[in-house]
Amino acid sequence: MIVRIMGEGQVRLADSQLPRLNELDNELLAAIDKGDEAAFRTTLGVLLDAVRELGEPLPDDSLEPSELILPSHEASLEEVKAMLRDDGLIPG
């Protein structure tokens, strides 16, 4: 799966990594639902760090279609809320 972090680039993630990312996505949804800015900020950072650590960065000149687009670390709670689908940022 190709994942784009807005403003950073793309990484290739194995599908086997999705369960861990879904756990973090659920935590992020809970923080957004509560309007808990501190928990939102922390969880978004942990989610993005996990994608960076678990994924293999693609070269900057690579233009692969992204299957998943994640917000940047600087995104606001409202911006991320607008990006959500029924199952969060990460399908599944």
Short mmCIF file of C-alpha atoms in Angstrom, two decimals:
data_model
loop_
_atom_site.label_atom_id
_atom_site.label_comp_id
_atom_site.label_asym_id
_atom_site.label_seq_id
_atom_site.Cartn_x
_atom_site.Cartn_y
_atom_site.Cartn_z
CA MET A 1 0.00 0.00 0.00
CA ILE A 2 1.29 3.47 -0.89
CA VAL A 3 0.65 6.10 1.78
CA ARG A 4 1.16 9.84 1.33
CA ILE A 5 1.76 12.07 4.32
CA MET A 6 0.73 15.52 3.17
CA GLY A 7 3.72 17.81 2.81
CA GLU A 8 6.26 15.00 3.27
CA GLY A 9 6.10 12.36 0.59
CA GLN A 10 5.13 8.74 0.13
CA VAL A 11 5.96 5.47 1.83
CA ARG A 12 5.23 1.87 0.91
CA LEU A 13 3.60 -0.09 3.73
CA ALA A 14 2.95 -3.81 3.94
CA ASP A 15 -0.71 -4.71 4.43
CA SER A 16 0.37 -6.60 7.55
CA GLN A 17 1.01 -3.20 9.21
CA LEU A 18 -2.64 -2.10 8.88
CA PRO A 19 -3.91 -3.61 12.17
CA ARG A 20 -1.45 -1.50 14.20
CA LEU A 21 -2.30 1.61 12.20
CA ASN A 22 -6.01 0.93 12.64
CA GLU A 23 -5.53 0.82 16.42
CA LEU A 24 -3.94 4.26 16.29
CA ASP A 25 -6.64 5.50 13.91
CA ASN A 26 -9.29 4.40 16.44
CA GLU A 27 -7.48 6.30 19.19
CA LEU A 28 -7.34 9.36 16.95
CA LEU A 29 -11.08 9.10 16.26
CA ALA A 30 -11.80 8.90 19.98
CA ALA A 31 -9.74 12.04 20.64
CA ILE A 32 -11.51 13.88 17.82
CA ASP A 33 -14.95 12.80 19.08
CA LYS A 34 -14.08 14.11 22.55
CA GLY A 35 -12.56 17.30 21.17
CA ASP A 36 -9.43 16.47 23.17
CA GLU A 37 -6.76 18.58 21.45
CA ALA A 38 -3.86 17.20 23.52
CA ALA A 39 -4.77 13.54 22.88
CA PHE A 40 -5.44 14.33 19.21
CA ARG A 41 -2.04 15.97 18.76
CA THR A 42 -0.21 13.14 20.55
CA THR A 43 -2.01 10.36 18.69
CA LEU A 44 -1.62 12.00 15.30
CA GLY A 45 2.13 12.25 15.95
CA VAL A 46 2.33 8.59 17.00
CA LEU A 47 0.34 7.51 13.92
CA LEU A 48 2.55 9.46 11.53
CA ASP A 49 5.71 8.23 13.26
CA ALA A 50 4.48 4.63 12.93
CA VAL A 51 3.88 5.10 9.20
CA ARG A 52 7.39 6.55 8.79
CA GLU A 53 9.01 3.78 10.85
CA LEU A 54 7.09 0.84 9.39
CA GLY A 55 7.11 2.06 5.81
CA GLU A 56 9.77 2.25 3.15
CA PRO A 57 10.15 5.81 1.81
CA LEU A 58 9.68 6.19 -1.93
CA PRO A 59 12.11 8.39 -3.86
CA ASP A 60 11.08 12.06 -4.08
CA ASP A 61 10.79 11.82 -7.85
CA SER A 62 8.44 8.81 -7.65
CA LEU A 63 4.82 9.58 -8.51
CA GLU A 64 2.97 6.46 -7.41
CA PRO A 65 -0.81 6.71 -6.89
CA SER A 66 -1.48 6.93 -3.16
CA GLU A 67 -3.99 4.50 -1.72
CA LEU A 68 -4.13 6.43 1.52
CA ILE A 69 -3.52 10.11 2.28
CA LEU A 70 -2.73 11.19 5.83
CA PRO A 71 -2.63 14.75 7.15
CA SER A 72 0.58 16.49 8.11
CA HIS A 73 1.60 16.71 11.76
CA GLU A 74 0.60 20.38 11.75
CA ALA A 75 -3.00 19.68 10.66
CA SER A 76 -5.66 20.96 13.02
CA LEU A 77 -8.29 18.80 14.66
CA GLU A 78 -10.91 20.37 12.37
CA GLU A 79 -8.84 19.73 9.24
CA VAL A 80 -8.40 16.07 10.14
CA LYS A 81 -12.07 15.78 11.04
CA ALA A 82 -12.93 16.95 7.52
CA MET A 83 -10.71 14.18 6.05
CA LEU A 84 -12.41 11.36 7.98
CA ARG A 85 -14.45 8.65 6.34
CA ASP A 86 -16.89 6.39 8.15
CA ASP A 87 -14.02 4.18 9.29
CA GLY A 88 -11.52 6.95 10.08
CA LEU A 89 -8.44 7.92 8.11
CA ILE A 90 -7.36 4.32 7.55
CA PRO A 91 -9.80 1.86 6.00
CA GLY A 92 -10.62 -1.26 7.91
#
